[in-house]
């Protein structure tokens, strides 16, 4: 009996044992592996299961494990995964844990008036999600257009508040201006530890295929879908398109101020008048992005073709 067959049998027996003891079954990818629609290397590829990610195990057969990952149900080779007994380490729980850790590092604001309304959109006619008392605290997720701020309340409600209802915490180096935007101060705060974790997470997605409109590792990413997905896993909410990220999220910084984790924006059409591409700066003149030219998530140099069309940079890690 060859080694691969033996591993498949052992994993099958392990699944049965855990099931009988009531343990949840979770698979973690040891390398990035294809998810297929049947237990065969010749079957259709439905998506990918990235290295380091976890998925629910549904069943096992002949050296293959059936999983549910990111909305995709299919089969992966048992050689490329490891099983755990506790589903509490699933992606969803890991993500919520990351969110709890990062939320405490977000800028905060104090509500200035009683009956301050948190709305579903940037309009006084939009739905009221919550009413807050004077002195309440909220997390500031992003600067929005037209005098609105995207916030998260302490009970987790995410919505929009008019800028004049909020006063930013003085412990952060960004503040709300009278126009509802962010004013730059002498220094832009920077969280290096968080940046390291974000970049480590992003690098685990190297090689995931490019897909226009894509925002999932199982089916592929476009440039902004990749950036949004990475930061969302750390509790940081970004807009969906590169142009909207550049206009709305974070604090603008100069090229010379770039640090790992900053967002870099480009006009790849060459006209230098419209932002249509975004990546995450790694340091050393390199950045990670979902590249349509290379067909996958990759690392490029700022002196490359995309680099020569560099337009601006923004910092969202503070």
mmCIF file of C-alpha atoms in Angstrom:
data_model
loop_
_atom_site.group_PDB
_atom_site.id
_atom_site.type_symbol
_atom_site.label_atom_id
_atom_site.label_comp_id
_atom_site.label_asym_id
_atom_site.label_seq_id
_atom_site.Cartn_x
_atom_site.Cartn_y
_atom_site.Cartn_z
ATOM 1 C CA UNK A 1 0.000 0.000 0.000
ATOM 2 C CA UNK A 2 1.474 3.379 -0.972
ATOM 3 C CA UNK A 3 1.846 6.301 1.420
ATOM 4 C CA UNK A 4 -0.934 8.450 -0.087
ATOM 5 C CA UNK A 5 -3.466 5.618 0.159
ATOM 6 C CA UNK A 6 -2.478 5.010 3.773
ATOM 7 C CA UNK A 7 -2.900 8.711 4.612
ATOM 8 C CA UNK A 8 -6.356 8.687 3.024
ATOM 9 C CA UNK A 9 -7.445 5.667 5.074
ATOM 10 C CA UNK A 10 -6.093 7.144 8.303
ATOM 11 C CA UNK A 11 -7.894 10.443 7.706
ATOM 12 C CA UNK A 12 -11.136 8.614 6.981
ATOM 13 C CA UNK A 13 -10.829 6.645 10.242
ATOM 14 C CA UNK A 14 -10.030 9.862 12.094
ATOM 15 C CA UNK A 15 -13.159 11.510 10.725
ATOM 16 C CA UNK A 16 -15.290 8.589 11.889
ATOM 17 C CA UNK A 17 -13.707 8.676 15.354
ATOM 18 C CA UNK A 18 -14.241 12.403 15.788
ATOM 19 C CA UNK A 19 -17.805 12.180 14.511
ATOM 20 C CA UNK A 20 -18.639 9.459 17.019
ATOM 21 C CA UNK A 21 -17.252 11.602 19.838
ATOM 22 C CA UNK A 22 -19.230 14.644 18.758
ATOM 23 C CA UNK A 23 -16.206 16.689 17.687
ATOM 24 C CA UNK A 24 -16.630 19.285 14.968
ATOM 25 C CA UNK A 25 -14.535 18.559 11.868
ATOM 26 C CA UNK A 26 -12.420 21.331 10.410
ATOM 27 C CA UNK A 27 -9.832 21.176 7.626
ATOM 28 C CA UNK A 28 -6.906 23.578 7.287
ATOM 29 C CA UNK A 29 -5.072 23.883 3.971
ATOM 30 C CA UNK A 30 -1.327 23.228 4.279
ATOM 31 C CA UNK A 31 -0.831 24.534 0.726
ATOM 32 C CA UNK A 32 -3.166 26.380 -1.629
ATOM 33 C CA UNK A 33 -5.197 23.624 -3.278
ATOM 34 C CA UNK A 34 -7.966 23.390 -5.886
ATOM 35 C CA UNK A 35 -11.546 22.649 -4.843
ATOM 36 C CA UNK A 36 -13.090 20.247 -7.378
ATOM 37 C CA UNK A 37 -16.677 19.238 -8.060
ATOM 38 C CA UNK A 38 -15.927 15.516 -7.642
ATOM 39 C CA UNK A 39 -13.116 13.448 -6.053
ATOM 40 C CA UNK A 40 -10.901 13.347 -9.148
ATOM 41 C CA UNK A 41 -8.008 15.456 -10.446
ATOM 42 C CA UNK A 42 -9.706 15.487 -13.850
ATOM 43 C CA UNK A 43 -12.929 17.015 -12.508
ATOM 44 C CA UNK A 44 -13.900 20.672 -12.802
ATOM 45 C CA UNK A 45 -12.158 23.181 -10.531
ATOM 46 C CA UNK A 46 -14.771 25.141 -8.566
ATOM 47 C CA UNK A 47 -12.359 27.394 -6.706
ATOM 48 C CA UNK A 48 -9.334 27.324 -4.436
ATOM 49 C CA UNK A 49 -8.738 26.607 -0.749
ATOM 50 C CA UNK A 50 -5.871 28.954 0.261
ATOM 51 C CA UNK A 51 -3.014 27.915 2.525
ATOM 52 C CA UNK A 52 -3.725 28.593 6.192
ATOM 53 C CA UNK A 53 -7.495 28.900 5.751
ATOM 54 C CA UNK A 54 -10.007 26.600 7.430
ATOM 55 C CA UNK A 55 -13.177 24.961 6.145
ATOM 56 C CA UNK A 56 -15.966 22.734 7.398
ATOM 57 C CA UNK A 57 -15.468 19.035 6.616
ATOM 58 C CA UNK A 58 -18.568 17.323 5.242
ATOM 59 C CA UNK A 59 -17.275 13.845 4.382
ATOM 60 C CA UNK A 60 -14.243 11.831 3.255
ATOM 61 C CA UNK A 61 -13.723 9.260 0.518
ATOM 62 C CA UNK A 62 -10.706 7.605 -1.122
ATOM 63 C CA UNK A 63 -8.066 10.198 -0.289
ATOM 64 C CA UNK A 64 -10.416 13.134 -0.858
ATOM 65 C CA UNK A 65 -12.234 15.310 1.662
ATOM 66 C CA UNK A 66 -15.469 17.119 0.891
ATOM 67 C CA UNK A 67 -15.463 20.626 2.362
ATOM 68 C CA UNK A 68 -17.563 23.757 2.497
ATOM 69 C CA UNK A 69 -15.443 26.878 2.080
ATOM 70 C CA UNK A 70 -16.531 30.448 1.397
ATOM 71 C CA UNK A 71 -19.823 29.300 -0.129
ATOM 72 C CA UNK A 72 -18.185 26.634 -2.321
ATOM 73 C CA UNK A 73 -18.814 22.932 -1.650
ATOM 74 C CA UNK A 74 -16.393 20.507 -3.264
ATOM 75 C CA UNK A 75 -13.493 18.099 -2.858
ATOM 76 C CA UNK A 76 -9.822 18.613 -1.979
ATOM 77 C CA UNK A 77 -7.007 16.067 -1.796
ATOM 78 C CA UNK A 78 -6.431 14.898 1.764
ATOM 79 C CA UNK A 79 -2.651 15.139 1.182
ATOM 80 C CA UNK A 80 -2.892 18.932 1.253
ATOM 81 C CA UNK A 81 -4.938 19.501 4.405
ATOM 82 C CA UNK A 82 -4.758 18.814 8.108
ATOM 83 C CA UNK A 83 -7.739 18.139 10.325
ATOM 84 C CA UNK A 84 -8.570 19.750 13.641
ATOM 85 C CA UNK A 85 -11.175 18.769 16.205
ATOM 86 C CA UNK A 86 -12.457 22.189 17.181
ATOM 87 C CA UNK A 87 -14.524 24.318 14.815
ATOM 88 C CA UNK A 88 -13.957 27.331 17.058
ATOM 89 C CA UNK A 89 -10.855 28.035 14.969
ATOM 90 C CA UNK A 90 -12.872 28.395 11.762
ATOM 91 C CA UNK A 91 -12.392 31.355 9.431
ATOM 92 C CA UNK A 92 -15.530 33.046 10.725
ATOM 93 C CA UNK A 93 -14.381 32.839 14.324
ATOM 94 C CA UNK A 94 -10.821 33.830 13.424
ATOM 95 C CA UNK A 95 -12.203 36.812 11.561
ATOM 96 C CA UNK A 96 -14.389 37.893 14.469
ATOM 97 C CA UNK A 97 -11.429 37.503 16.834
ATOM 98 C CA UNK A 98 -9.309 39.661 14.555
ATOM 99 C CA UNK A 99 -12.133 42.178 14.438
ATOM 100 C CA UNK A 100 -12.312 42.374 18.231
ATOM 101 C CA UNK A 101 -8.548 42.886 18.433
ATOM 102 C CA UNK A 102 -8.470 45.543 15.733
ATOM 103 C CA UNK A 103 -11.613 47.417 16.768
ATOM 104 C CA UNK A 104 -9.866 48.581 19.916
ATOM 105 C CA UNK A 105 -7.219 50.205 17.696
ATOM 106 C CA UNK A 106 -9.695 52.093 15.496
ATOM 107 C CA UNK A 107 -10.203 55.839 15.881
ATOM 108 C CA UNK A 108 -13.069 56.654 18.228
ATOM 109 C CA UNK A 109 -15.470 59.555 18.395
ATOM 110 C CA UNK A 110 -17.797 60.946 21.051
ATOM 111 C CA UNK A 111 -21.438 61.778 20.306
ATOM 112 C CA UNK A 112 -22.100 65.486 20.934
ATOM 113 C CA UNK A 113 -25.914 65.527 21.119
ATOM 114 C CA UNK A 114 -28.755 63.442 22.526
ATOM 115 C CA UNK A 115 -30.895 61.454 20.094
ATOM 116 C CA UNK A 116 -28.060 61.353 17.565
ATOM 117 C CA UNK A 117 -29.120 59.077 14.741
ATOM 118 C CA UNK A 118 -27.140 56.305 13.108
ATOM 119 C CA UNK A 119 -28.546 55.842 9.617
ATOM 120 C CA UNK A 120 -28.348 53.100 7.007
ATOM 121 C CA UNK A 121 -27.022 55.455 4.342
ATOM 122 C CA UNK A 122 -25.614 58.941 3.796
ATOM 123 C CA UNK A 123 -28.989 60.651 3.759
ATOM 124 C CA UNK A 124 -31.376 62.131 6.321
ATOM 125 C CA UNK A 125 -34.157 60.205 4.585
ATOM 126 C CA UNK A 126 -32.460 56.819 5.060
ATOM 127 C CA UNK A 127 -33.488 54.313 7.716
ATOM 128 C CA UNK A 128 -32.602 55.078 11.348
ATOM 129 C CA UNK A 129 -30.666 52.089 12.691
ATOM 130 C CA UNK A 130 -30.028 53.374 16.188
ATOM 131 C CA UNK A 131 -30.328 56.494 18.348
ATOM 132 C CA UNK A 132 -27.428 57.402 20.643
ATOM 133 C CA UNK A 133 -27.156 59.539 23.760
ATOM 134 C CA UNK A 134 -24.773 62.441 24.208
ATOM 135 C CA UNK A 135 -21.402 61.147 25.388
ATOM 136 C CA UNK A 136 -21.739 57.752 23.700
ATOM 137 C CA UNK A 137 -18.643 56.379 21.974
ATOM 138 C CA UNK A 138 -18.453 55.029 18.425
ATOM 139 C CA UNK A 139 -15.665 53.592 16.281
ATOM 140 C CA UNK A 140 -14.866 55.565 13.137
ATOM 141 C CA UNK A 141 -14.590 53.165 10.197
ATOM 142 C CA UNK A 142 -14.154 55.597 7.325
ATOM 143 C CA UNK A 143 -14.533 59.167 6.175
ATOM 144 C CA UNK A 144 -17.457 59.483 3.806
ATOM 145 C CA UNK A 145 -18.531 62.089 1.295
ATOM 146 C CA UNK A 146 -20.868 64.997 1.852
ATOM 147 C CA UNK A 147 -20.324 65.378 5.573
ATOM 148 C CA UNK A 148 -21.117 61.819 6.672
ATOM 149 C CA UNK A 149 -18.952 59.483 8.748
ATOM 150 C CA UNK A 150 -19.165 55.694 8.680
ATOM 151 C CA UNK A 151 -19.247 54.408 12.268
ATOM 152 C CA UNK A 152 -19.618 51.268 14.322
ATOM 153 C CA UNK A 153 -21.412 51.463 17.658
ATOM 154 C CA UNK A 154 -20.208 49.541 20.701
ATOM 155 C CA UNK A 155 -22.946 46.945 20.163
ATOM 156 C CA UNK A 156 -21.784 46.343 16.576
ATOM 157 C CA UNK A 157 -24.271 48.431 14.578
ATOM 158 C CA UNK A 158 -22.605 49.826 11.436
ATOM 159 C CA UNK A 159 -24.052 52.921 9.803
ATOM 160 C CA UNK A 160 -23.562 56.604 9.022
ATOM 161 C CA UNK A 161 -23.663 59.722 11.186
ATOM 162 C CA UNK A 162 -23.517 63.392 10.265
ATOM 163 C CA UNK A 163 -20.043 64.797 11.026
ATOM 164 C CA UNK A 164 -21.369 67.590 13.289
ATOM 165 C CA UNK A 165 -22.745 64.990 15.708
ATOM 166 C CA UNK A 166 -19.258 63.646 16.483
ATOM 167 C CA UNK A 167 -16.031 64.741 18.108
ATOM 168 C CA UNK A 168 -12.936 62.693 17.296
ATOM 169 C CA UNK A 169 -10.794 61.327 20.118
ATOM 170 C CA UNK A 170 -7.671 63.425 20.669
ATOM 171 C CA UNK A 171 -5.628 60.233 21.089
ATOM 172 C CA UNK A 172 -5.568 59.788 17.318
ATOM 173 C CA UNK A 173 -3.680 61.878 14.816
ATOM 174 C CA UNK A 174 -6.593 62.400 12.439
ATOM 175 C CA UNK A 175 -9.541 64.658 13.129
ATOM 176 C CA UNK A 176 -12.852 65.574 11.543
ATOM 177 C CA UNK A 177 -12.796 68.960 9.844
ATOM 178 C CA UNK A 178 -15.707 71.378 9.605
ATOM 179 C CA UNK A 179 -16.282 70.027 6.101
ATOM 180 C CA UNK A 180 -16.626 66.472 7.361
ATOM 181 C CA UNK A 181 -13.291 65.278 5.944
ATOM 182 C CA UNK A 182 -10.005 64.291 7.554
ATOM 183 C CA UNK A 183 -7.414 67.002 8.197
ATOM 184 C CA UNK A 184 -3.768 65.976 8.138
ATOM 185 C CA UNK A 185 -1.736 66.772 11.233
ATOM 186 C CA UNK A 186 2.042 66.737 11.571
ATOM 187 C CA UNK A 187 2.238 62.948 11.773
ATOM 188 C CA UNK A 188 -0.023 60.201 10.458
ATOM 189 C CA UNK A 189 -0.380 57.444 13.048
ATOM 190 C CA UNK A 190 0.894 54.035 12.029
ATOM 191 C CA UNK A 191 0.350 50.605 13.569
ATOM 192 C CA UNK A 192 3.301 48.455 12.498
ATOM 193 C CA UNK A 193 2.214 45.314 14.372
ATOM 194 C CA UNK A 194 -1.190 45.299 12.691
ATOM 195 C CA UNK A 195 0.450 45.967 9.320
ATOM 196 C CA UNK A 196 2.648 42.884 9.728
ATOM 197 C CA UNK A 197 -0.395 40.691 10.390
ATOM 198 C CA UNK A 198 -2.285 42.131 7.438
ATOM 199 C CA UNK A 199 0.638 41.588 5.064
ATOM 200 C CA UNK A 200 1.124 38.028 6.296
ATOM 201 C CA UNK A 201 -2.540 37.333 5.586
ATOM 202 C CA UNK A 202 -2.297 38.952 2.139
ATOM 203 C CA UNK A 203 0.760 36.882 1.183
ATOM 204 C CA UNK A 204 -1.162 33.687 1.943
ATOM 205 C CA UNK A 205 -3.356 34.634 -1.023
ATOM 206 C CA UNK A 206 -0.486 34.799 -3.532
ATOM 207 C CA UNK A 207 -1.343 32.869 -6.676
ATOM 208 C CA UNK A 208 -5.128 33.144 -6.289
ATOM 209 C CA UNK A 209 -6.444 33.781 -9.785
ATOM 210 C CA UNK A 210 -7.528 37.174 -11.094
ATOM 211 C CA UNK A 211 -11.224 37.525 -11.807
ATOM 212 C CA UNK A 212 -12.897 40.781 -12.795
ATOM 213 C CA UNK A 213 -15.476 41.647 -10.141
ATOM 214 C CA UNK A 214 -14.118 38.904 -7.872
ATOM 215 C CA UNK A 215 -13.885 39.343 -4.112
ATOM 216 C CA UNK A 216 -13.369 35.816 -2.785
ATOM 217 C CA UNK A 217 -10.350 33.488 -2.564
ATOM 218 C CA UNK A 218 -12.485 30.563 -3.701
ATOM 219 C CA UNK A 219 -13.455 32.175 -7.010
ATOM 220 C CA UNK A 220 -10.802 34.862 -7.556
ATOM 221 C CA UNK A 221 -10.125 38.566 -6.986
ATOM 222 C CA UNK A 222 -9.931 41.781 -8.898
ATOM 223 C CA UNK A 223 -7.605 44.453 -7.491
ATOM 224 C CA UNK A 224 -10.038 46.231 -5.176
ATOM 225 C CA UNK A 225 -11.826 43.008 -4.237
ATOM 226 C CA UNK A 226 -8.492 41.618 -3.032
ATOM 227 C CA UNK A 227 -7.618 44.702 -0.974
ATOM 228 C CA UNK A 228 -11.114 44.949 0.497
ATOM 229 C CA UNK A 229 -11.116 41.236 1.426
ATOM 230 C CA UNK A 230 -7.733 41.427 3.158
ATOM 231 C CA UNK A 231 -8.581 44.449 5.285
ATOM 232 C CA UNK A 232 -12.108 43.246 6.077
ATOM 233 C CA UNK A 233 -10.565 40.221 7.809
ATOM 234 C CA UNK A 234 -8.979 42.669 10.266
ATOM 235 C CA UNK A 235 -12.106 44.701 10.935
ATOM 236 C CA UNK A 236 -11.224 47.519 8.519
ATOM 237 C CA UNK A 237 -14.013 48.484 6.131
ATOM 238 C CA UNK A 238 -13.017 49.786 2.690
ATOM 239 C CA UNK A 239 -14.955 50.847 -0.383
ATOM 240 C CA UNK A 240 -15.381 48.345 -3.225
ATOM 241 C CA UNK A 241 -13.615 50.115 -6.107
ATOM 242 C CA UNK A 242 -10.102 51.544 -6.333
ATOM 243 C CA UNK A 243 -11.439 54.998 -7.198
ATOM 244 C CA UNK A 244 -13.820 55.028 -4.227
ATOM 245 C CA UNK A 245 -11.097 53.805 -1.853
ATOM 246 C CA UNK A 246 -8.850 56.632 -3.010
ATOM 247 C CA UNK A 247 -11.616 59.206 -2.605
ATOM 248 C CA UNK A 248 -13.018 57.977 0.684
ATOM 249 C CA UNK A 249 -10.825 55.757 2.852
ATOM 250 C CA UNK A 250 -7.879 56.664 5.036
ATOM 251 C CA UNK A 251 -5.469 59.594 5.075
ATOM 252 C CA UNK A 252 -3.466 60.667 2.057
ATOM 253 C CA UNK A 253 0.312 60.383 2.398
ATOM 254 C CA UNK A 254 3.231 61.213 0.141
ATOM 255 C CA UNK A 255 5.332 58.664 -1.732
ATOM 256 C CA UNK A 256 8.196 59.262 0.696
ATOM 257 C CA UNK A 257 5.931 58.469 3.668
ATOM 258 C CA UNK A 258 5.002 54.994 2.399
ATOM 259 C CA UNK A 259 5.124 52.212 4.974
ATOM 260 C CA UNK A 260 4.103 48.539 4.773
ATOM 261 C CA UNK A 261 0.323 48.183 4.757
ATOM 262 C CA UNK A 262 -0.398 51.500 3.033
ATOM 263 C CA UNK A 263 -2.601 51.501 -0.066
ATOM 264 C CA UNK A 264 -1.043 52.463 -3.398
ATOM 265 C CA UNK A 265 -3.198 53.673 -6.289
ATOM 266 C CA UNK A 266 -2.533 53.763 -10.025
ATOM 267 C CA UNK A 267 -3.877 54.947 -13.354
ATOM 268 C CA UNK A 268 -2.893 51.997 -15.522
ATOM 269 C CA UNK A 269 -4.376 53.587 -18.642
ATOM 270 C CA UNK A 270 -1.570 56.124 -18.548
ATOM 271 C CA UNK A 271 -3.656 59.280 -18.583
ATOM 272 C CA UNK A 272 -2.907 60.049 -14.916
ATOM 273 C CA UNK A 273 -6.406 61.383 -14.422
ATOM 274 C CA UNK A 274 -8.376 58.356 -13.220
ATOM 275 C CA UNK A 275 -7.530 55.776 -10.555
ATOM 276 C CA UNK A 276 -8.351 52.242 -11.696
ATOM 277 C CA UNK A 277 -5.948 50.016 -9.753
ATOM 278 C CA UNK A 278 -4.957 49.493 -6.109
ATOM 279 C CA UNK A 279 -2.485 47.372 -4.180
ATOM 280 C CA UNK A 280 -0.982 47.040 -0.695
ATOM 281 C CA UNK A 281 2.535 48.328 -0.136
ATOM 282 C CA UNK A 282 4.946 45.717 1.255
ATOM 283 C CA UNK A 283 8.023 47.882 1.750
ATOM 284 C CA UNK A 284 11.264 47.926 -0.206
ATOM 285 C CA UNK A 285 9.544 49.401 -3.244
ATOM 286 C CA UNK A 286 7.225 46.401 -3.679
ATOM 287 C CA UNK A 287 3.488 45.906 -3.378
ATOM 288 C CA UNK A 288 1.023 43.019 -3.520
ATOM 289 C CA UNK A 289 -2.020 43.181 -5.788
ATOM 290 C CA UNK A 290 -4.426 41.197 -7.957
ATOM 291 C CA UNK A 291 -3.008 41.690 -11.439
ATOM 292 C CA UNK A 292 -5.082 41.207 -14.580
ATOM 293 C CA UNK A 293 -1.861 41.140 -16.631
ATOM 294 C CA UNK A 294 -0.379 38.258 -14.615
ATOM 295 C CA UNK A 295 -3.735 36.633 -13.968
ATOM 296 C CA UNK A 296 -3.332 36.226 -10.215
ATOM 297 C CA UNK A 297 -2.430 37.821 -6.884
ATOM 298 C CA UNK A 298 1.234 38.695 -7.229
ATOM 299 C CA UNK A 299 4.016 40.969 -5.990
ATOM 300 C CA UNK A 300 5.289 43.767 -8.222
ATOM 301 C CA UNK A 301 7.836 46.547 -8.051
ATOM 302 C CA UNK A 302 6.829 50.199 -8.028
ATOM 303 C CA UNK A 303 9.239 50.687 -10.925
ATOM 304 C CA UNK A 304 7.264 48.203 -13.057
ATOM 305 C CA UNK A 305 4.628 49.154 -15.632
ATOM 306 C CA UNK A 306 2.024 49.664 -12.910
ATOM 307 C CA UNK A 307 4.552 51.515 -10.780
ATOM 308 C CA UNK A 308 5.181 54.133 -13.449
ATOM 309 C CA UNK A 309 1.469 54.968 -13.340
ATOM 310 C CA UNK A 310 1.495 55.550 -9.558
ATOM 311 C CA UNK A 311 -1.004 58.253 -8.596
ATOM 312 C CA UNK A 312 -1.246 58.443 -4.811
ATOM 313 C CA UNK A 313 -1.057 56.568 -1.496
ATOM 314 C CA UNK A 314 -3.313 56.426 1.554
ATOM 315 C CA UNK A 315 -2.951 55.061 5.073
ATOM 316 C CA UNK A 316 -5.851 53.125 6.567
ATOM 317 C CA UNK A 317 -3.894 51.352 9.339
ATOM 318 C CA UNK A 318 -3.809 53.715 12.302
#
